[in-house]
């Protein structure tokens, strides 16, 4: 009523407005979708209160935020899943380091027991040390994580989150870090305290078979993961529906499926450990009294006689490399798939849309003006939501219709993403070009109207306008999706037939193909369009780099690139840490043997080659395991996260990223071996030789 009175006062001869469009100041919205939804819903309530029961409010922003809130929950689960392997790796490394530390301190604990220390006192010492190490390490790790996030995402994105949320994340990271690493450090030390020193030495000498090997958990895990994957594929578990904002549908990610990649990761690595141990035990070496070359003889006997402790390094390197390769595979596939999705959404390299307020006609001939430098082809398109009615002998319904030039569209659009029933995209478009009186219908629409290829159907063109015309056409083909129509197209007709029937000469937009599909070529073509026809016409130009699929789920806006960069950076660091822990752990366990070899005249250079050979065996075994298991892990990750994509993603091979991982592994192995030898030279040989 207030609006009507105001309108009447300003322009008495005009009727009051039938509809009002309102925009929201988005800069005042919270970054969290749930909190922003609360803000927009409050505004909507105030708008409804102006004229209760006298208006109808279309709250587009709240509808979008409702989907975004649900997608944010899915995104948090995905963040947690991609971060969980890091937490598991931290626990594994802490457990390995704790076992090495417990073995190295057994003499010190025995001396304390001989001098009257009770088990309770030693347990408290272990607890204090564990809390100190886990607490300080978790604090440093949390600080490093925030610093890395700030570096990757930037301050503007980082501090969009509230201080409470950031502190909550820090607290969660601290609790997870202290719990995982503290438990992994405490358990080996506690087990060592419960045994006598002689029992520990006996255990170290015999190297008992671990539980996972006795229970064959590697084979059982792989078999279970394989069976689960087959069942999931046959039941369509990987084909979750993609979220669509326009229909209020959020993305569905079945969290239970994430267990399958984790099972493959662990079970595959354990199987690689079993194979590596079998290879090490069977390494050939001359029978006594022959010894062979010094370095090769020492190394082959060391690898075969201490294989069980050696393959712990294979497990560590294999877990890290598999995670790194899997993450790199997912990252490369994600980049390629999102690029294909962007091209499918745009419909070509460029989409040129004349401004609705231009006031000028834009017939198909206007496309010739768009053939500027860098643009090779143009396809005119007419498209609208529910701009037609399709009628069969059984039913009729409003549909989204597109009118295209079949030849120009086939030469411009990325038809690799198109899908037709019983025919290829090019064959269907060629048939439409040869028979302009035919119509292409989306498969599910045809099923609902009980239409088949060859049936006659009535198509109401330009529905709801004064140009609408009814034409009888024959169904020439069925499709499931076509590039260039993110809102969804249901009916496709020949552009010439459409214009002759309706008399409408203007088109809605033009698809343009550039000479090269690169960012630089697209930028040059956009600049040429701005300086050419764009100088006198208001043109909106979208490219595959700048287009965001407004109809896709808001989860596709998740900064997966930033998350992958963070995980990749820490993976590179963990590779070096794993190798260093393995090498220095071996040195602590075998420093007496190394000192004896030096005392018996083995040159330091040859001893370094022995240490390097041991580390190299673990690194090579872990590398092979990581490459194989990581490829499977990355493929499964892509399948589980398939709802993020419009088109079915094709697994990509990240050669450069894998090469960086391999180079870093080699560098860390050589550097750790050299550093271990330098530390060994500074040890007190007489003190070590007296140690029993």
PDB file of C-alpha atoms in Angstrom, residues 107 592 595 683-691:
ATOM      1  CA  UNK A 107      69.877 -49.016  28.695  1.00  0.00           C
ATOM      2  CA  UNK A 592      77.408 -50.235  17.547  1.00  0.00           C
ATOM      3  CA  UNK A 595      81.336 -48.264  14.879  1.00  0.00           C
ATOM      4  CA  UNK A 683      80.082 -40.487  18.496  1.00  0.00           C
ATOM      5  CA  UNK A 684      82.292 -41.835  21.271  1.00  0.00           C
ATOM      6  CA  UNK A 685      83.316 -45.217  19.890  1.00  0.00           C
ATOM      7  CA  UNK A 686      84.613 -46.633  23.186  1.00  0.00           C
ATOM      8  CA  UNK A 687      81.380 -45.741  25.000  1.00  0.00           C
ATOM      9  CA  UNK A 688      79.279 -47.387  22.313  1.00  0.00           C
ATOM     10  CA  UNK A 689      81.428 -50.539  22.250  1.00  0.00           C
ATOM     11  CA  UNK A 690      81.051 -50.919  26.039  1.00  0.00           C
ATOM     12  CA  UNK A 691      77.276 -50.721  25.714  1.00  0.00           C
TER      13      UNK A 691
END
